[in-house]
Structures are given as structure tokens and as C-alpha cells.
PDB file of C-alpha atoms in Angstrom:
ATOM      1  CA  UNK A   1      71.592  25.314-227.685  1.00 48.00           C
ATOM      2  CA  UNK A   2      72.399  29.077-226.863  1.00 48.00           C
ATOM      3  CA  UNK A   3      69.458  29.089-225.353  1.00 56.00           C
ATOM      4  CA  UNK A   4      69.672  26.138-222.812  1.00 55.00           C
ATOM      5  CA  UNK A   5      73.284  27.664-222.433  1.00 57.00           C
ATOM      6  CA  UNK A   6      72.084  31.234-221.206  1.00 60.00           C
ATOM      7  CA  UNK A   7      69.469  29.299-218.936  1.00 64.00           C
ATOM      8  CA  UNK A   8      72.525  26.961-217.265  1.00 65.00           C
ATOM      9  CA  UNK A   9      74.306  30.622-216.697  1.00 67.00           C
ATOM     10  CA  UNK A  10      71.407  31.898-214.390  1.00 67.00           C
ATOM     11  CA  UNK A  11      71.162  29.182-212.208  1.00 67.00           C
ATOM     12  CA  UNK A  12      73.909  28.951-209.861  1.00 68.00           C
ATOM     13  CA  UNK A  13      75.941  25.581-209.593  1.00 66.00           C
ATOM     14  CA  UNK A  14      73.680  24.128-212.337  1.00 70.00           C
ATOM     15  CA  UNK A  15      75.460  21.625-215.298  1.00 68.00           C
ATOM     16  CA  UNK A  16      71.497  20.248-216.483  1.00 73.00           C
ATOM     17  CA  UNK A  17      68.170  22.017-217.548  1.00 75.00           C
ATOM     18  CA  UNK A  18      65.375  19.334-218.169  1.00 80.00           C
ATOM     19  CA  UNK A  19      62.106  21.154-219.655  1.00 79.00           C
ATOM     20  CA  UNK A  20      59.048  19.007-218.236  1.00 83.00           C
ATOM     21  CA  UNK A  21      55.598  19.723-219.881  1.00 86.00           C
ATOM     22  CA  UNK A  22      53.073  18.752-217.627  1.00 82.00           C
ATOM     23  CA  UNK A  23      49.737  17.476-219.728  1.00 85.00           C
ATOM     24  CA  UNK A  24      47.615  17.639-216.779  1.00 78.00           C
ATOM     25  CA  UNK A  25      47.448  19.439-213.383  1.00 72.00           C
ATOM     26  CA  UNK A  26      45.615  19.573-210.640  1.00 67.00           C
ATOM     27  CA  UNK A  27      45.632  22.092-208.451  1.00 65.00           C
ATOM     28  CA  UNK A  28      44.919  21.576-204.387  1.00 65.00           C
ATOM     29  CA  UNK A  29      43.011  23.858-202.403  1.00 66.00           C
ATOM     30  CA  UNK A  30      45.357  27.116-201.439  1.00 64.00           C
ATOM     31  CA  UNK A  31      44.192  26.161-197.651  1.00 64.00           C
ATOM     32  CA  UNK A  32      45.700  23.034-197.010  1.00 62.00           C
ATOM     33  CA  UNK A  33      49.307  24.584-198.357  1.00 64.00           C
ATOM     34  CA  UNK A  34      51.472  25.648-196.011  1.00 68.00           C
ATOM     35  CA  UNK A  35      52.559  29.922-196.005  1.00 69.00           C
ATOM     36  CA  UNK A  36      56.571  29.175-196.851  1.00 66.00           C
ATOM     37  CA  UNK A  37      58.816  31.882-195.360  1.00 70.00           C
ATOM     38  CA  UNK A  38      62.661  31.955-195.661  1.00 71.00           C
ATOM     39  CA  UNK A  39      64.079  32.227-192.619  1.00 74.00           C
ATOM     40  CA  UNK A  40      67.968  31.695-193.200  1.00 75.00           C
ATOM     41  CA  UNK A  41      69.407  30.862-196.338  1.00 76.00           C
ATOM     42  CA  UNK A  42      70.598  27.073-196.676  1.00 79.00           C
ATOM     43  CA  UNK A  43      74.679  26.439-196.659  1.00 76.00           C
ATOM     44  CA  UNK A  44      74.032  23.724-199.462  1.00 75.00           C
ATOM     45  CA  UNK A  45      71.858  26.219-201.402  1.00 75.00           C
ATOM     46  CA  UNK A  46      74.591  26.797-204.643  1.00 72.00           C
ATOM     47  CA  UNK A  47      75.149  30.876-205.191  1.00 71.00           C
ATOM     48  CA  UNK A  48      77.344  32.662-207.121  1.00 66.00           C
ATOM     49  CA  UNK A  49      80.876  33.326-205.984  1.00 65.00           C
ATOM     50  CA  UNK A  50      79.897  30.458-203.494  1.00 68.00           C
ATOM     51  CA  UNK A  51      81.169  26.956-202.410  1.00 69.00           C
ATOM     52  CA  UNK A  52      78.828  25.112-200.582  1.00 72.00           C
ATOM     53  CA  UNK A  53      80.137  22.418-198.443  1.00 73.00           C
ATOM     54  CA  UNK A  54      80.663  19.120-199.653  1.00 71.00           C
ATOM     55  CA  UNK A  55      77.999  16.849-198.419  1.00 72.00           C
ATOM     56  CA  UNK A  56      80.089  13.657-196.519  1.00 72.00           C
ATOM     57  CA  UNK A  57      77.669  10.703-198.184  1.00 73.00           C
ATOM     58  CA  UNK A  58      79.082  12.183-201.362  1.00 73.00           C
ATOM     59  CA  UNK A  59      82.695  10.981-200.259  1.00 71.00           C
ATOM     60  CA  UNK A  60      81.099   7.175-199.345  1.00 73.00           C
ATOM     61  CA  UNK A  61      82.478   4.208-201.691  1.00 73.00           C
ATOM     62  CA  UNK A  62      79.242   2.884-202.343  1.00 72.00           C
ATOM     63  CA  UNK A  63      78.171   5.944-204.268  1.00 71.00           C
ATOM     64  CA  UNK A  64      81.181   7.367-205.958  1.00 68.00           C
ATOM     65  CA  UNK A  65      80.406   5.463-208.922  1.00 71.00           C
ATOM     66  CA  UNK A  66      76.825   7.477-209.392  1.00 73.00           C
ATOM     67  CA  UNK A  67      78.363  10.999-208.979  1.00 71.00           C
ATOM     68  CA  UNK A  68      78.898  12.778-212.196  1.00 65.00           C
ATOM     69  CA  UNK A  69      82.498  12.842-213.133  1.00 58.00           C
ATOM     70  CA  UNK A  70      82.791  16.672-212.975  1.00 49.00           C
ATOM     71  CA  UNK A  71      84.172  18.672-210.709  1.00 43.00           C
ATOM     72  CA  UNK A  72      82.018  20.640-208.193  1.00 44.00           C
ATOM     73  CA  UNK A  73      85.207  23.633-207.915  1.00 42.00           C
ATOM     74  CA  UNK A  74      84.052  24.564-211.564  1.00 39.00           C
ATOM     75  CA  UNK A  75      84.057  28.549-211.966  1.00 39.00           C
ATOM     76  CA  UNK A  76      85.838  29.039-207.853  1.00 43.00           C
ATOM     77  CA  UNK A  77      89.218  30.175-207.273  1.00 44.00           C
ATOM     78  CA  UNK A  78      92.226  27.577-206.216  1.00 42.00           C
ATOM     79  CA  UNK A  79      92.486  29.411-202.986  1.00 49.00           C
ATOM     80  CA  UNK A  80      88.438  28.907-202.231  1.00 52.00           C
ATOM     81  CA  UNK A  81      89.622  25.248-202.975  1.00 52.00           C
ATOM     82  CA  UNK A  82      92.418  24.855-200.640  1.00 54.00           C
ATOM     83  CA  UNK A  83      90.532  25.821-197.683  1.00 68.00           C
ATOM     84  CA  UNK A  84      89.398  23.008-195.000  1.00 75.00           C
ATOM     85  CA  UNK A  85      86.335  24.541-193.475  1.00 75.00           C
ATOM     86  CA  UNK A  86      83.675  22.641-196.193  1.00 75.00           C
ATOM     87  CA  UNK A  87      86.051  19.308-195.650  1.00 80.00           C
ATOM     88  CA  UNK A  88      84.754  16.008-194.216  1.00 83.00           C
ATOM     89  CA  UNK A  89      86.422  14.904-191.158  1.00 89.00           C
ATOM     90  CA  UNK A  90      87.371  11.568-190.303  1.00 93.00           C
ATOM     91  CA  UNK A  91      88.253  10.535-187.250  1.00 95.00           C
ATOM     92  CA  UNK A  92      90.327   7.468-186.823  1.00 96.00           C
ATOM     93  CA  UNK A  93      90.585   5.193-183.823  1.00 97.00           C
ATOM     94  CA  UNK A  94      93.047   2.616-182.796  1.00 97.00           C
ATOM     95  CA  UNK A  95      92.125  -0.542-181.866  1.00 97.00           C
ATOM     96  CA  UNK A  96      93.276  -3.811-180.896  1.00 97.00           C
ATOM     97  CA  UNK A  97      90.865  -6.438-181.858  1.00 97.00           C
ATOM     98  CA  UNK A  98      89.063  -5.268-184.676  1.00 97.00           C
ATOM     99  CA  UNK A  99      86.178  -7.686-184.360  1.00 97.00           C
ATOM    100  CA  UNK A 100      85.468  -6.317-180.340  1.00 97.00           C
ATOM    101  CA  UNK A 101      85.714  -3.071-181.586  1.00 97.00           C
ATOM    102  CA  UNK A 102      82.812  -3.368-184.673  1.00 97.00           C
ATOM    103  CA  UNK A 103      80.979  -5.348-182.193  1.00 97.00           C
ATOM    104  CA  UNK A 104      80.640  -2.226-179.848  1.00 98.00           C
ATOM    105  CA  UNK A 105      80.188   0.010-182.069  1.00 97.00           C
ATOM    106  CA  UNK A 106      77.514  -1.224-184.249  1.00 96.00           C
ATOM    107  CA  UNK A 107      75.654  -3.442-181.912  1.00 96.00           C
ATOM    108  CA  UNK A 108      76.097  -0.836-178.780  1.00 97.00           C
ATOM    109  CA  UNK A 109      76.137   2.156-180.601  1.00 97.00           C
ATOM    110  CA  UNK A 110      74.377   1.679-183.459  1.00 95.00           C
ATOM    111  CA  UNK A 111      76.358   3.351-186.477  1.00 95.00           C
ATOM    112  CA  UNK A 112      75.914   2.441-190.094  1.00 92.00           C
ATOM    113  CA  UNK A 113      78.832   0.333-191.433  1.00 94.00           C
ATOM    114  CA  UNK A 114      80.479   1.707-194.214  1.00 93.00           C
ATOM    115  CA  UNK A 115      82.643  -0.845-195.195  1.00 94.00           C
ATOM    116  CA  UNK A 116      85.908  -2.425-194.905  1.00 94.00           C
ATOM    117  CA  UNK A 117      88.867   0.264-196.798  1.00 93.00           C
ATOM    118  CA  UNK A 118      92.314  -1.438-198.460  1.00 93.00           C
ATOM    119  CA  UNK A 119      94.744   0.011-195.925  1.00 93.00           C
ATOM    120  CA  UNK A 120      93.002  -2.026-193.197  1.00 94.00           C
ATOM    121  CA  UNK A 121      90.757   0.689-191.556  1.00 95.00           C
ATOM    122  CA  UNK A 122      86.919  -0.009-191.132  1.00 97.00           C
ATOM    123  CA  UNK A 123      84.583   3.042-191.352  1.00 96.00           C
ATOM    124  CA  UNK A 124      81.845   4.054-190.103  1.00 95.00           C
ATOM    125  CA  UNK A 125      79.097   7.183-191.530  1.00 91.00           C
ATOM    126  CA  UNK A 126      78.142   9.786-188.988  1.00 91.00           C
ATOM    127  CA  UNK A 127      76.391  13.022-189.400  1.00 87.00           C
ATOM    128  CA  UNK A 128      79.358  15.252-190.822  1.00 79.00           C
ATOM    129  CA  UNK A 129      81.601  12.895-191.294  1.00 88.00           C
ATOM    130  CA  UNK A 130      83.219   9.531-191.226  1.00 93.00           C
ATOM    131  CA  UNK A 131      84.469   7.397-187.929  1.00 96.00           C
ATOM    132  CA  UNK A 132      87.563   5.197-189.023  1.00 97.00           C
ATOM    133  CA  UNK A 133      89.098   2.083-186.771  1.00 97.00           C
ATOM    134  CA  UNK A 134      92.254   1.538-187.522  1.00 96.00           C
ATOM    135  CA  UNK A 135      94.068  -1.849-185.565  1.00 96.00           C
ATOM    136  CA  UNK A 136      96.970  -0.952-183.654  1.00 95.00           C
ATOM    137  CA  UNK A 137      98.842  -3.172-181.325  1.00 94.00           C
ATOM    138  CA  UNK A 138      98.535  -2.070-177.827  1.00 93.00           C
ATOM    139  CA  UNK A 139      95.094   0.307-178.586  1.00 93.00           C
ATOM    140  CA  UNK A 140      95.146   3.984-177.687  1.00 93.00           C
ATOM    141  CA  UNK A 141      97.752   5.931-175.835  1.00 91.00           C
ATOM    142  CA  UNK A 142      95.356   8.564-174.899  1.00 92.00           C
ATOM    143  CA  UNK A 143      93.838   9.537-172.097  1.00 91.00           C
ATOM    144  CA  UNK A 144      91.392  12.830-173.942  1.00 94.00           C
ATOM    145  CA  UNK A 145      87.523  12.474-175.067  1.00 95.00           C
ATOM    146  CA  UNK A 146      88.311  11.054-178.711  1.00 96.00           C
ATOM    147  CA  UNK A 147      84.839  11.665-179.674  1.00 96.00           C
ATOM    148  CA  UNK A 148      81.828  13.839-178.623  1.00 96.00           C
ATOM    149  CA  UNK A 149      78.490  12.896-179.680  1.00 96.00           C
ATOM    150  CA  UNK A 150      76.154  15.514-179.571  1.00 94.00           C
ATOM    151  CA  UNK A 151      72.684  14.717-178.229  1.00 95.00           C
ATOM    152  CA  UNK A 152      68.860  15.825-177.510  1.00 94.00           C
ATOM    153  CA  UNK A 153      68.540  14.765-174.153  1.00 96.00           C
ATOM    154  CA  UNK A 154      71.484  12.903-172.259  1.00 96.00           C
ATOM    155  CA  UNK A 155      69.533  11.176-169.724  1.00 97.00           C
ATOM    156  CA  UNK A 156      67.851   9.278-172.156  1.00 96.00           C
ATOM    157  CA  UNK A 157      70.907   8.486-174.332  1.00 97.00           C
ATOM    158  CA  UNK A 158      72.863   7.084-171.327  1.00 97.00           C
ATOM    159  CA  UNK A 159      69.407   5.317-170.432  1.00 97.00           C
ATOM    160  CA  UNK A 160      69.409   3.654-174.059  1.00 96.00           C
ATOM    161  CA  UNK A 161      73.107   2.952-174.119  1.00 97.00           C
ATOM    162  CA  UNK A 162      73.285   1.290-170.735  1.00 97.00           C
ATOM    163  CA  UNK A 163      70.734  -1.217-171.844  1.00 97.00           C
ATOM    164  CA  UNK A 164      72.677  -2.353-174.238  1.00 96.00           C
ATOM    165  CA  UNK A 165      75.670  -2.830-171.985  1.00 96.00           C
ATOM    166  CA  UNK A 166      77.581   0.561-172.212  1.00 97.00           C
ATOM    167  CA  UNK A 167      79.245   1.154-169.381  1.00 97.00           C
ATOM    168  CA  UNK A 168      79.685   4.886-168.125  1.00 98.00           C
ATOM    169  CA  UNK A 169      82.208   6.555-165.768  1.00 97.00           C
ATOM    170  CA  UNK A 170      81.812   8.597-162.712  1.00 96.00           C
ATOM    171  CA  UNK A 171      84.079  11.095-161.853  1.00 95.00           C
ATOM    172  CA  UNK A 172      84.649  13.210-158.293  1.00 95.00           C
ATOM    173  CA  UNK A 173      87.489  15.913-158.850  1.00 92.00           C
ATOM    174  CA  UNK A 174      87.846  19.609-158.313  1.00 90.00           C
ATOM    175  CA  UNK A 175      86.029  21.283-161.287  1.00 86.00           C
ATOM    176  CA  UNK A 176      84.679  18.104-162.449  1.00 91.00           C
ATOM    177  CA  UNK A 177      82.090  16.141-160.128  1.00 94.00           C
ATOM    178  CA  UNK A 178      79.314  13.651-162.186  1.00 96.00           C
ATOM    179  CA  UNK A 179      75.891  12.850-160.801  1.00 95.00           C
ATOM    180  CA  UNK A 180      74.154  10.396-162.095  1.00 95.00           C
ATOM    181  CA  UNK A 181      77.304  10.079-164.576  1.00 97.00           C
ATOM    182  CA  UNK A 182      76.392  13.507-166.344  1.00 97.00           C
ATOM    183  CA  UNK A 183      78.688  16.765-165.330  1.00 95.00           C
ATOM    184  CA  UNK A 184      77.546  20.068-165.601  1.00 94.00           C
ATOM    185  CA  UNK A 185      80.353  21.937-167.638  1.00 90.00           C
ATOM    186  CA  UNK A 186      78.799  25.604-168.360  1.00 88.00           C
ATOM    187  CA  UNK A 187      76.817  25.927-171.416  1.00 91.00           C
ATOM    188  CA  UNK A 188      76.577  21.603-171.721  1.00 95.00           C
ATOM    189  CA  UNK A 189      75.919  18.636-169.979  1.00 96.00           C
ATOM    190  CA  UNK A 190      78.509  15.891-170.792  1.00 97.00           C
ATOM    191  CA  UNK A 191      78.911  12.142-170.047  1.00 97.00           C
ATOM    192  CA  UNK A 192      81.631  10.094-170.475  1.00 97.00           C
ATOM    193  CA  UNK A 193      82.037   6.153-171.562  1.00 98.00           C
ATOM    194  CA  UNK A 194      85.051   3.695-173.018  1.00 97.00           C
ATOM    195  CA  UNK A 195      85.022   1.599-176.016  1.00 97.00           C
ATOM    196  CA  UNK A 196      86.213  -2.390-175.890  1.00 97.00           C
ATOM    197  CA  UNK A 197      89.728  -0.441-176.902  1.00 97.00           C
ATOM    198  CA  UNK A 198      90.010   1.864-174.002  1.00 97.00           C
ATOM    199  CA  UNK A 199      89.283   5.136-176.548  1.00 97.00           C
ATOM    200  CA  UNK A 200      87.240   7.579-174.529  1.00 97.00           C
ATOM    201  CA  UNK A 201      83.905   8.496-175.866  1.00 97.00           C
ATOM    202  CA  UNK A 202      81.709  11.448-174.603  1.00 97.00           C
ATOM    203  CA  UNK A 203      77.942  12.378-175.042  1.00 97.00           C
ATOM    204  CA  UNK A 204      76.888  15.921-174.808  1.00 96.00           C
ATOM    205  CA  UNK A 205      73.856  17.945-174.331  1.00 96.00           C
ATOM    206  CA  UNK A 206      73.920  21.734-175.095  1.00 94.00           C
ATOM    207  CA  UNK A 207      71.941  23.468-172.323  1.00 91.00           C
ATOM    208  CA  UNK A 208      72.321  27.002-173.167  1.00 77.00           C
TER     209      UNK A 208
END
């Protein structure tokens, strides 16, 4: 036990140590491995005197109830776990007709559907965080990019999103001209679209 206790101290973030004895192995030929080099250590990588950011599947419904129940702020300060920077963000959008609004987003846009939550909101999992629609009589008030998807190439996202009936918008102002709806805005490319709610949506390519 003192033992296994002493090995769960050296490993950073670890609450398990499994010994596997391995009866047989076979070793491949050295050439066909790969040469590994670290480059840059990874943020999830657990250290000491460390808090790695949460991961956002881990705050998903469907898999609460297969997380250990034990807290990952074990052994860091209460300051280290009041700060916001390793938080998921979810952002909410109003909408009108709920059922026009999934449609789009699922069928148009293609995010996963998380579920439907108690207080009425429907979610949605993106890389980094969560997308919530929330209904709202009389939709958005806003007239700002709710949402900026970042992407590889824009050309070919606005090509793949118009096919499935996105519509984009075109724009001809001082300091903001599109072509081809994409504007050039220093270090990105951008291209704006609405949702069936009137929420203004945004792709972006980073150029620089």
C-alpha cells in the first residue's frame, strides 16, 4: 500500500496505478517507428502546481454519470480555482421558433445535438465549448457577429454551406467592402451569414 501510495505521489494528477504484466511481447522493427520529439508541452498534460483546463465533453450530460466522483482541484489553491481562463463557454442564443432554429443548425450547419436541458434551452457541442438556444419572444435584439467560426479555408466553407441553403450577406461600406461575400479584415478573412432567428453568424479564416 505505501508503496502504490509513493508511486500515485510521482505522477502528477494521478488517483490510479494499474501494474500490467505482459506474458508475451513482440517487438516491431525499430525502422518502421516513428523518431518522437517534443515540441511543446501539451496544456492537458497534468504537472505539478498545474491546472490543466477542463476538457468541455467532460461537462456533457450524457457522460457525467461515467466521471469519477472526485474532484479534479485536488492539491490546487481556491484562488487557481476561481479563475475563468480553463472554463467552458457557452454561448446562448435567442430564438423564436425553436424547431426553425434546430432545423438550421443541425441540418445546415451540421453540429452535434446535445440534448434538450430543463430550463428550456437546447445545446449544442462545439470545439471548446457548448452553443445554447434559448426561445425568446421576438428573437435577438442584436445587431453584432454572435458567433465566429473559425475555419481552414473560407471559400470552401461558404461553398459547402450555400449548398445547403445558407444564405450569406454582402456588404459595401467604408472600411468594410465583401467580394465574393468574404472581407479582408487584416490578419483574417471573414464572412458573414443569419440564422432562421436573425442572430448573426460569422466564418473566419486566419491569413497571417
Amino acid at each position: 500500500m505505501k508503496r502504490g501510495l509513493s508511486l500515485i505521489a510521482a505522477y502528477a494528477g494521478a488517483v490510479l496505478i494499474i501494474r500490467v504484466t505482459a506474458p508475451h511481447i513482440f517487438p516491431n522493427c525499430p525502422r518502421y517507428i516513428d523518431k518522437m520529439q517534443l515540441v511543446e508541452t501539451s496544456v492537458h498534460a497534468p504537472r505539478t502546481d498545474y491546472l490543466p483546463p477542463e476538457p468541455a465533453w467532460k461537462t456533457f450530460d450524457v457522460f457525467r454519470d461515467a466521471l469519477p466522483r472526485i474532484s479534479r482541484c485536488i492539491g490546487h489553491t481556491r484562488k487557481e480555482i476561481a479563475m475563468l481562463s480553463t472554463a467552458p463557454v457557452t454561448t446562448i442564443l435567442p430564438v423564436m421558433n425553436m424547431e426553425r432554429a434546430r432545423d438550421f443548425y443541425e441540418n445546415k450547419l451540421g453540429l452535434a445535438p446535445v440534448g434538450l436541458k430543463p430550463d428550456g434551452k437546447f445545446v449544442y457541442a462545439v470545439v471548446g465549448g457548448i452553443i445554447a438556444l434559448f426561445p425568446k419572444e421576438g428573437g435577438t435584439k442584436a445587431d453584432h457577429t454572435a458567433i465566429s467560426f473559425q475555419v481552414p479555408e473560407i471559400e470552401a466553407a461558404i461553398k459547402a454551406l450555400k449548398a445547403k441553403g445558407v444564405v450569406f450577406e454582402d456588404y459595401d461600406f467604408p472600411g468594410l467592402k465583401t467580394e465574393g461575400h468574404v472581407c479582408v479584415l487584416g490578419s483574417e478573412k471573414a464572412a458573414w451569414f443569419k440564422d432562421t432567428e436573425g442572430n448573426y453568424l460569422c466564418l473566419h479564416e486566419d491569413i497571417a
